[in-house]
Coordinates of C-alpha atoms in Angstrom, one line a residue:
M1 CA -41.2 -56.1 -4.6
A2 CA -41.3 -53.0 -2.2
P3 CA -38.9 -53.1 0.8
R4 CA -40.4 -54.9 3.8
T5 CA -41.1 -52.4 6.7
L6 CA -42.8 -52.9 10.1
Q7 CA -46.1 -51.6 8.7
S8 CA -46.0 -53.9 5.6
L9 CA -44.9 -56.8 7.7
A10 CA -47.9 -56.2 10.1
H11 CA -50.2 -56.2 7.1
A12 CA -48.7 -59.3 5.6
L13 CA -49.0 -61.2 9.0
A14 CA -52.6 -60.1 9.4
T15 CA -53.5 -61.4 5.9
A16 CA -51.3 -64.5 5.9
P17 CA -53.4 -67.7 5.5
D18 CA -51.0 -70.0 7.3
L19 CA -47.7 -70.1 9.2
D20 CA -45.7 -70.7 6.1
A21 CA -46.8 -67.4 4.5
A22 CA -46.0 -65.6 7.8
L23 CA -42.6 -67.1 7.9
V24 CA -41.9 -66.1 4.2
A25 CA -42.9 -62.5 5.1
L26 CA -40.5 -62.6 8.1
G27 CA -37.7 -63.8 5.8
E28 CA -38.3 -60.9 3.4
G29 CA -38.1 -58.6 6.4
L30 CA -34.7 -60.0 7.3
A31 CA -33.5 -59.5 3.7
E32 CA -34.1 -55.8 4.2
V33 CA -32.0 -55.8 7.4
D34 CA -29.1 -58.1 6.4
R35 CA -29.1 -60.0 3.1
T36 CA -26.3 -62.4 4.2
A37 CA -28.1 -63.6 7.3
Y38 CA -31.0 -66.1 7.4
V39 CA -33.7 -67.1 9.8
A40 CA -35.3 -70.4 10.8
L41 CA -38.2 -71.4 13.1
L42 CA -37.5 -74.3 15.4
R43 CA -40.8 -75.8 16.6
Y44 CA -40.8 -77.0 20.2
D45 CA -42.8 -79.9 21.7
G46 CA -43.3 -79.1 25.4
R47 CA -44.6 -82.6 26.3
R48 CA -41.5 -84.3 25.0
E49 CA -39.2 -81.3 25.7
M50 CA -37.7 -81.7 22.2
I51 CA -37.1 -79.4 19.3
V52 CA -39.1 -81.3 16.6
D53 CA -38.2 -79.7 13.2
R54 CA -36.8 -76.6 11.5
L55 CA -38.7 -74.4 9.1
T56 CA -36.5 -72.3 6.8
P57 CA -38.0 -69.7 4.4
T58 CA -36.2 -69.8 1.0
G59 CA -37.5 -67.5 -1.7
G60 CA -41.3 -67.8 -1.6
T61 CA -41.4 -71.3 0.0
V62 CA -40.6 -72.9 3.4
G63 CA -38.4 -75.9 3.7
R64 CA -38.9 -78.4 6.5
T65 CA -36.2 -80.4 8.1
M66 CA -36.5 -82.9 11.0
V67 CA -34.3 -82.0 14.0
E68 CA -35.5 -84.3 16.9
T69 CA -33.1 -83.0 19.5
T70 CA -33.7 -82.4 23.2
F71 CA -33.8 -78.9 24.6
D72 CA -31.3 -80.0 27.3
H73 CA -28.5 -79.7 24.7
L74 CA -28.5 -75.9 25.4
S75 CA -26.8 -74.8 28.6
A76 CA -29.0 -74.0 31.6
P77 CA -28.6 -70.1 31.4
V78 CA -29.3 -70.2 27.7
R79 CA -32.4 -72.4 28.2
H80 CA -33.7 -70.1 30.8
A81 CA -33.2 -67.0 28.7
V82 CA -34.7 -68.5 25.6
S83 CA -37.7 -69.9 27.5
Q84 CA -38.5 -66.4 28.8
G85 CA -38.7 -65.0 25.2
A86 CA -38.8 -61.2 24.6
E87 CA -35.2 -60.8 23.3
F88 CA -32.5 -62.6 21.4
V89 CA -29.9 -64.7 23.3
D90 CA -26.4 -64.6 21.7
L91 CA -24.6 -68.0 21.7
G92 CA -21.2 -66.3 21.1
D93 CA -18.3 -68.7 20.5
Q94 CA -20.7 -71.7 20.6
S95 CA -22.7 -70.5 17.6
Q96 CA -21.1 -72.8 15.0
E97 CA -21.6 -75.9 17.3
Y98 CA -25.3 -75.2 17.8
A99 CA -25.7 -74.3 14.2
R100 CA -24.6 -77.8 13.2
L101 CA -26.9 -79.3 16.0
F102 CA -29.9 -77.5 14.4
G103 CA -28.8 -78.5 10.9
M104 CA -28.1 -74.9 9.8
M105 CA -25.4 -74.2 7.1
P106 CA -22.5 -72.6 8.9
F107 CA -20.7 -69.5 7.7
V108 CA -17.0 -69.6 6.6
D109 CA -16.0 -67.3 9.4
G110 CA -18.1 -69.2 12.0
G111 CA -21.0 -66.7 12.1
M112 CA -23.0 -65.6 15.1
L113 CA -26.2 -67.5 16.1
A114 CA -28.9 -65.8 18.2
L115 CA -32.0 -67.5 19.6
R116 CA -35.3 -66.0 20.7
G117 CA -38.1 -68.0 22.3
I118 CA -41.8 -67.6 21.2
R119 CA -44.3 -68.2 24.0
F120 CA -47.9 -69.2 23.6
D121 CA -50.4 -69.5 26.4
G122 CA -47.6 -69.0 28.9
Y123 CA -45.3 -71.8 27.6
L124 CA -42.5 -72.0 25.1
A125 CA -43.9 -73.0 21.6
A126 CA -41.1 -72.3 19.2
V127 CA -37.6 -70.7 18.8
V128 CA -36.5 -68.2 16.2
A129 CA -32.9 -68.8 15.2
L130 CA -31.1 -65.9 13.5
Y131 CA -27.7 -66.8 11.9
E132 CA -25.6 -63.9 10.7
S133 CA -21.9 -63.4 9.7
K134 CA -19.5 -61.9 12.1
K135 CA -19.2 -58.1 12.0
I136 CA -16.4 -55.9 13.4
F137 CA -18.2 -52.6 13.1
G138 CA -21.9 -51.6 12.9
T139 CA -25.0 -52.8 14.6
R140 CA -25.8 -56.5 14.9
A141 CA -28.6 -57.7 12.7
S142 CA -30.3 -59.3 15.7
E143 CA -30.8 -55.8 17.2
R144 CA -32.4 -54.3 14.1
F145 CA -34.4 -57.5 13.4
A146 CA -36.0 -57.7 16.9
P147 CA -39.1 -55.6 16.1
F148 CA -39.9 -57.8 13.1
V149 CA -39.7 -60.9 15.3
A150 CA -42.0 -59.3 17.9
L151 CA -44.6 -58.7 15.2
F152 CA -44.2 -62.3 13.9
E153 CA -44.8 -63.5 17.5
L154 CA -48.3 -62.0 17.3
G155 CA -49.0 -63.8 14.0
F156 CA -47.6 -67.0 15.4
A157 CA -50.0 -66.8 18.4
R158 CA -52.9 -66.5 16.0
F159 CA -52.0 -69.6 14.1
A160 CA -51.2 -71.5 17.3
E161 CA -54.6 -70.6 18.7
R162 CA -56.3 -71.7 15.5
E163 CA -54.4 -75.1 15.6
A164 CA -55.3 -75.6 19.3
R165 CA -59.0 -74.8 18.5
D166 CA -59.0 -77.3 15.5
E167 CA -57.4 -79.9 17.7
A168 CA -60.2 -79.4 20.3
V169 CA -62.9 -79.7 17.7
R170 CA -61.2 -82.9 16.3
H171 CA -61.1 -84.4 19.8
V172 CA -64.8 -83.7 20.4
E173 CA -65.7 -85.2 17.0
D174 CA -63.6 -88.3 17.8
V175 CA -65.4 -88.8 21.1
T176 CA -68.8 -88.2 19.4
H177 CA -68.0 -90.8 16.6
R178 CA -66.7 -93.3 19.1
V179 CA -69.7 -93.0 21.4
H180 CA -72.1 -93.1 18.4
G181 CA -70.3 -96.1 17.0
E182 CA -70.7 -98.0 20.3
Y183 CA -74.3 -96.9 20.5
V184 CA -75.0 -98.2 17.0
K185 CA -73.2 -101.5 17.6
K186 CA -75.0 -102.2 20.8
L187 CA -78.3 -101.1 19.4
A188 CA -77.9 -103.6 16.5
A189 CA -76.9 -106.4 18.9
L190 CA -80.0 -105.6 21.0
E191 CA -82.3 -105.7 18.0
R192 CA -80.9 -109.1 17.0
R193 CA -81.5 -110.5 20.5
L194 CA -85.0 -109.0 20.7
A195 CA -85.9 -110.6 17.4
K196 CA -85.0 -114.0 19.0
Q197 CA -86.4 -113.9 22.5
V198 CA -88.4 -112.1 25.0
P199 CA -86.4 -109.4 26.7
S200 CA -84.4 -110.6 29.7
Q201 CA -82.8 -108.7 32.6
E202 CA -79.5 -108.5 30.7
Q203 CA -81.3 -107.0 27.7
L204 CA -83.1 -104.6 29.9
G205 CA -79.7 -103.6 31.3
T206 CA -78.5 -103.1 27.8
A207 CA -81.5 -100.9 27.0
S208 CA -80.7 -98.8 30.0
R209 CA -77.1 -98.5 28.9
L210 CA -78.3 -97.3 25.4
I211 CA -80.4 -94.6 27.1
E212 CA -77.3 -93.5 29.0
L213 CA -75.3 -93.5 25.8
E214 CA -77.9 -91.4 24.0
A215 CA -77.8 -88.9 26.9
E216 CA -73.9 -88.8 26.7
I217 CA -74.1 -88.2 23.0
A218 CA -76.5 -85.3 23.6
R219 CA -74.2 -83.8 26.2
A220 CA -71.2 -84.2 23.9
N221 CA -73.1 -82.5 21.0
E222 CA -74.0 -79.7 23.3
E223 CA -70.5 -79.2 24.5
A224 CA -69.2 -79.3 20.9
R225 CA -71.8 -76.6 20.0
R226 CA -70.8 -74.4 23.0
A227 CA -67.1 -74.9 22.1
A228 CA -67.7 -73.9 18.5
K229 CA -69.6 -70.8 19.7
R230 CA -66.8 -69.8 22.1
A231 CA -64.3 -70.3 19.4
E232 CA -66.3 -68.1 17.0
D233 CA -66.6 -65.4 19.7
L234 CA -62.9 -65.6 20.5
E235 CA -62.0 -65.4 16.8
Q236 CA -64.1 -62.3 16.4
Q237 CA -62.5 -60.7 19.5
V238 CA -59.0 -61.5 18.1
A239 CA -59.9 -60.1 14.7
A240 CA -61.2 -56.9 16.3
G241 CA -58.3 -56.5 18.6
S242 CA -55.4 -57.5 16.2
P243 CA -55.2 -54.1 14.4
K244 CA -55.0 -52.1 17.6
L245 CA -52.5 -54.6 19.1
E246 CA -50.4 -54.4 16.0
Q247 CA -50.5 -50.5 16.0
M248 CA -49.5 -50.5 19.7
Q249 CA -46.7 -52.9 19.0
V250 CA -45.4 -50.8 16.1
E251 CA -45.5 -47.7 18.3
L252 CA -43.8 -49.5 21.1
H253 CA -41.0 -50.7 18.9
R254 CA -40.6 -47.2 17.4
R255 CA -40.2 -45.7 20.8
S256 CA -37.9 -48.6 21.8
E257 CA -35.7 -47.9 18.8
L258 CA -35.6 -44.2 19.6
L259 CA -34.6 -45.0 23.1
R260 CA -31.9 -47.4 21.8
Q261 CA -30.5 -44.7 19.5
K262 CA -30.4 -42.2 22.4
T263 CA -28.7 -44.7 24.6
R264 CA -26.1 -45.5 21.9
T265 CA -25.5 -41.7 21.5
L266 CA -24.8 -41.4 25.2
Y267 CA -22.5 -44.4 25.0
L268 CA -20.7 -42.7 22.1
I269 CA -20.4 -39.4 24.0
D270 CA -18.8 -41.4 26.8
K271 CA -16.4 -43.0 24.3
V272 CA -15.5 -39.6 22.9
L273 CA -14.6 -38.2 26.4
T274 CA -12.7 -41.4 27.2
L275 CA -10.8 -41.2 23.9
D276 CA -10.0 -37.5 24.6
N277 CA -8.7 -38.5 28.1
M278 CA -6.5 -41.4 27.0
A279 CA -5.4 -40.5 23.5
T280 CA -1.8 -39.1 23.1
D281 CA -1.7 -39.0 19.3
P282 CA -3.7 -36.1 17.8
R283 CA -4.1 -38.0 14.6
K284 CA -5.7 -41.0 16.3
L285 CA -8.0 -38.7 18.4
I286 CA -9.3 -36.8 15.3
D287 CA -9.9 -40.1 13.4
G288 CA -11.6 -41.6 16.4
L289 CA -14.0 -38.6 16.7
L290 CA -15.0 -38.9 13.0
A291 CA -15.4 -42.7 13.3
L292 CA -17.7 -42.4 16.3
V293 CA -20.1 -40.0 14.7
G294 CA -19.9 -41.8 11.3
D295 CA -20.7 -45.2 12.8
D296 CA -23.5 -43.8 15.0
M297 CA -25.2 -42.2 12.0
A298 CA -24.4 -45.2 9.6
A299 CA -22.8 -42.8 7.2
Q300 CA -20.5 -44.4 4.6
R301 CA -19.1 -41.0 3.6
C302 CA -18.2 -38.4 6.2
S303 CA -15.7 -35.6 6.8
L304 CA -14.6 -33.3 9.6
M305 CA -13.4 -29.8 8.6
L306 CA -11.7 -27.5 11.2
M307 CA -10.8 -23.9 11.1
A308 CA -7.4 -23.4 9.4
P309 CA -4.6 -21.2 11.0
E310 CA -5.1 -18.7 8.2
P311 CA -8.3 -16.7 8.6
G312 CA -11.3 -17.4 6.4
Y313 CA -10.5 -21.0 5.6
L314 CA -11.5 -24.5 6.7
Y315 CA -9.2 -27.5 6.2
L316 CA -10.0 -31.2 5.9
A317 CA -8.9 -32.7 9.2
A318 CA -10.3 -36.2 8.7
A319 CA -12.4 -38.0 6.2
R320 CA -13.9 -41.4 5.3
G321 CA -15.3 -42.6 2.0
L322 CA -14.3 -39.5 0.0
A323 CA -13.0 -39.5 -3.6
P324 CA -9.2 -40.3 -3.9
H325 CA -8.3 -36.9 -5.3
I326 CA -9.6 -35.2 -2.1
V327 CA -6.7 -35.3 0.3
E328 CA -6.5 -34.4 4.0
G329 CA -5.4 -30.8 4.6
S330 CA -7.2 -29.5 1.6
R331 CA -8.6 -25.9 2.1
I332 CA -12.0 -24.4 1.3
A333 CA -12.9 -20.8 1.8
I334 CA -15.7 -20.0 4.2
G335 CA -18.8 -19.1 2.1
E336 CA -17.9 -21.5 -0.8
G337 CA -19.4 -24.9 -1.2
V338 CA -21.9 -26.5 1.1
A339 CA -19.6 -26.8 4.1
G340 CA -18.3 -23.2 3.5
R341 CA -21.8 -21.8 3.5
V342 CA -22.8 -23.8 6.6
A343 CA -19.7 -22.3 8.3
A344 CA -20.7 -18.8 7.2
S345 CA -24.3 -19.1 8.3
R346 CA -23.6 -21.3 11.3
E347 CA -26.9 -23.1 10.6
P348 CA -27.1 -26.9 9.9
I349 CA -28.5 -28.2 6.6
L350 CA -30.6 -31.4 6.3
V351 CA -31.2 -32.6 2.8
Q352 CA -33.6 -35.5 2.3
D353 CA -34.2 -35.2 -1.5
V354 CA -31.5 -33.7 -3.7
E355 CA -33.9 -32.4 -6.3
A356 CA -36.1 -30.6 -3.7
A357 CA -32.9 -29.2 -2.0
Q358 CA -32.2 -26.9 -5.0
A359 CA -34.7 -24.5 -3.5
H360 CA -32.8 -24.1 -0.2
P361 CA -31.5 -20.6 0.2
L362 CA -28.0 -21.8 1.1
L363 CA -27.8 -24.3 -1.7
R364 CA -28.8 -22.5 -4.9
D365 CA -26.6 -23.2 -7.9
Q366 CA -25.0 -26.2 -6.2
Y367 CA -24.8 -29.6 -8.0
F368 CA -25.5 -32.6 -5.8
T369 CA -25.0 -36.4 -6.5
T370 CA -24.7 -37.5 -2.9
G371 CA -28.4 -38.1 -2.0
S372 CA -29.6 -37.3 1.6
F373 CA -26.9 -35.6 3.8
I374 CA -26.4 -33.5 6.9
S375 CA -23.9 -30.6 7.2
F376 CA -23.6 -29.3 10.8
P377 CA -21.5 -26.4 12.2
L378 CA -19.3 -27.0 15.2
I379 CA -19.5 -24.0 17.6
Y380 CA -18.0 -23.7 21.0
H381 CA -18.5 -20.5 23.2
D382 CA -19.9 -18.7 20.1
T383 CA -16.7 -19.5 18.2
L384 CA -16.8 -21.5 15.0
V385 CA -14.7 -24.6 15.4
G386 CA -15.5 -26.4 12.1
V387 CA -18.1 -28.4 10.1
V388 CA -19.0 -32.1 10.1
N389 CA -20.5 -33.6 7.0
L390 CA -22.4 -36.9 6.8
T391 CA -23.9 -38.5 3.6
N392 CA -24.4 -41.9 1.9
R393 CA -26.4 -43.5 4.7
A394 CA -26.2 -47.3 4.8
Q395 CA -28.9 -49.3 2.9
R396 CA -30.0 -46.2 1.0
G397 CA -31.3 -44.6 4.2
V398 CA -32.6 -41.0 4.5
F399 CA -31.5 -38.7 7.3
I400 CA -34.5 -37.2 9.3
E401 CA -35.0 -34.4 11.8
E402 CA -34.2 -36.7 14.8
D403 CA -30.8 -37.4 13.2
V404 CA -30.0 -33.7 13.3
E405 CA -30.7 -33.6 17.0
R406 CA -28.3 -36.6 17.5
V407 CA -25.6 -34.9 15.4
R408 CA -26.1 -31.7 17.5
L409 CA -25.4 -33.7 20.8
L410 CA -22.3 -35.3 19.2
G411 CA -21.2 -32.0 17.7
L412 CA -21.2 -30.3 21.1
V413 CA -18.9 -32.9 22.5
I414 CA -16.7 -32.9 19.4
S415 CA -16.4 -29.1 19.6
L416 CA -15.5 -29.4 23.3
V417 CA -12.8 -32.0 22.6
V418 CA -11.4 -30.2 19.5
S419 CA -11.2 -26.9 21.4
H420 CA -9.6 -28.6 24.4
A421 CA -7.0 -30.3 22.1
R422 CA -6.4 -27.0 20.3
F423 CA -6.7 -28.6 16.9
V424 CA -7.7 -25.2 15.4
E425 CA -4.3 -23.8 16.3
R426 CA -2.3 -26.7 14.9
P427 CA -0.8 -26.2 11.5
A428 CA -2.5 -28.2 8.7
P429 CA -0.8 -30.4 6.1
A430 CA 0.2 -28.8 2.7
P431 CA -2.9 -27.5 0.8
G432 CA -4.4 -29.8 -1.8
A433 CA -7.5 -29.7 -4.0
L434 CA -10.5 -27.8 -2.8
V435 CA -13.0 -30.0 -0.9
A436 CA -16.5 -30.6 -2.1
N437 CA -19.2 -31.7 0.4

């Protein structure tokens, strides 16, 4: 099965025949974000103010478990935030307690539970519960999963509207059957009485009542016809507007994700400057700089190379995820290897497909096994400071042009900090094996 994206999820929700199929598609989307986490839908009965049951997608099916617990078990601030919908509410240290309340299997480390309300017709209709394991580093699954839940909310509204329409039709049919049954019963009684005697005042009254019942049945049938026509028109409008709404929602979440990434980049720049201001150990500072850019770009393998004291060489100042034989302090001549050629040309390299990258003028005759990567020169006041290398993006991701712009912003700050700390002038450890990108 192909990986579930926002576009494929929107298509799956638009073609889903019922709520179970939509929930299965949502569960597949979560598996692409975090395979250890799981999601459940808690259906809410507003008349009784109770969470009725829990729907959990497992494989290609949906399991149902009765919960029957009141909404008041949640604290007042959490109730208010969940009722408003729009975003996940983190339960923090109370996650394990509420997971047991909702009948969810707890993680060994306690896990983190987040709730997001789903509103329909202005009222809370259900709650999406996301249960994930605790993470020390990296982005929470609830942040990356939020766009998927927003698309699911559109599909949920469609099914809720269909259910409300069917309930209205059933109500009209019940009224019609009840009135018609009363009419038939009284008509039969009247016929029996007419067969025995001349009509009396009471019988005339019954006949009048029958005429009123016939008129009421006619009015009920007309209302049912109008309701069915309105429902048909509404369904056509929803069918015509759903693709545009879904496209707008996808674009909105794309821009929201871009804004979130830029906000995180500004946050990391602030952390870099704070680290530079507070750090007294150069080793911790240089490791902190590499960790910040590596975590922001979700790169499992990254390295920071700075100018060596001897001219024409770079040395490995900090690294993460490299092979064991590549040690810190190793030298590479400027002009050799990918990092050396980037240092010589002072131009960044973005590789998205290793096979296609063989045609790049700076990369001819180079052998690659690292997949998509970015190699970016660090320049301060027209002076080469070093090169930062990022590869092996998490979840087999591919670096894009927007990522180069984010690395450029972080690279400017790192160049400033490195130049201020005078790392280029510090002696490097003993030379080791040559560094490969």
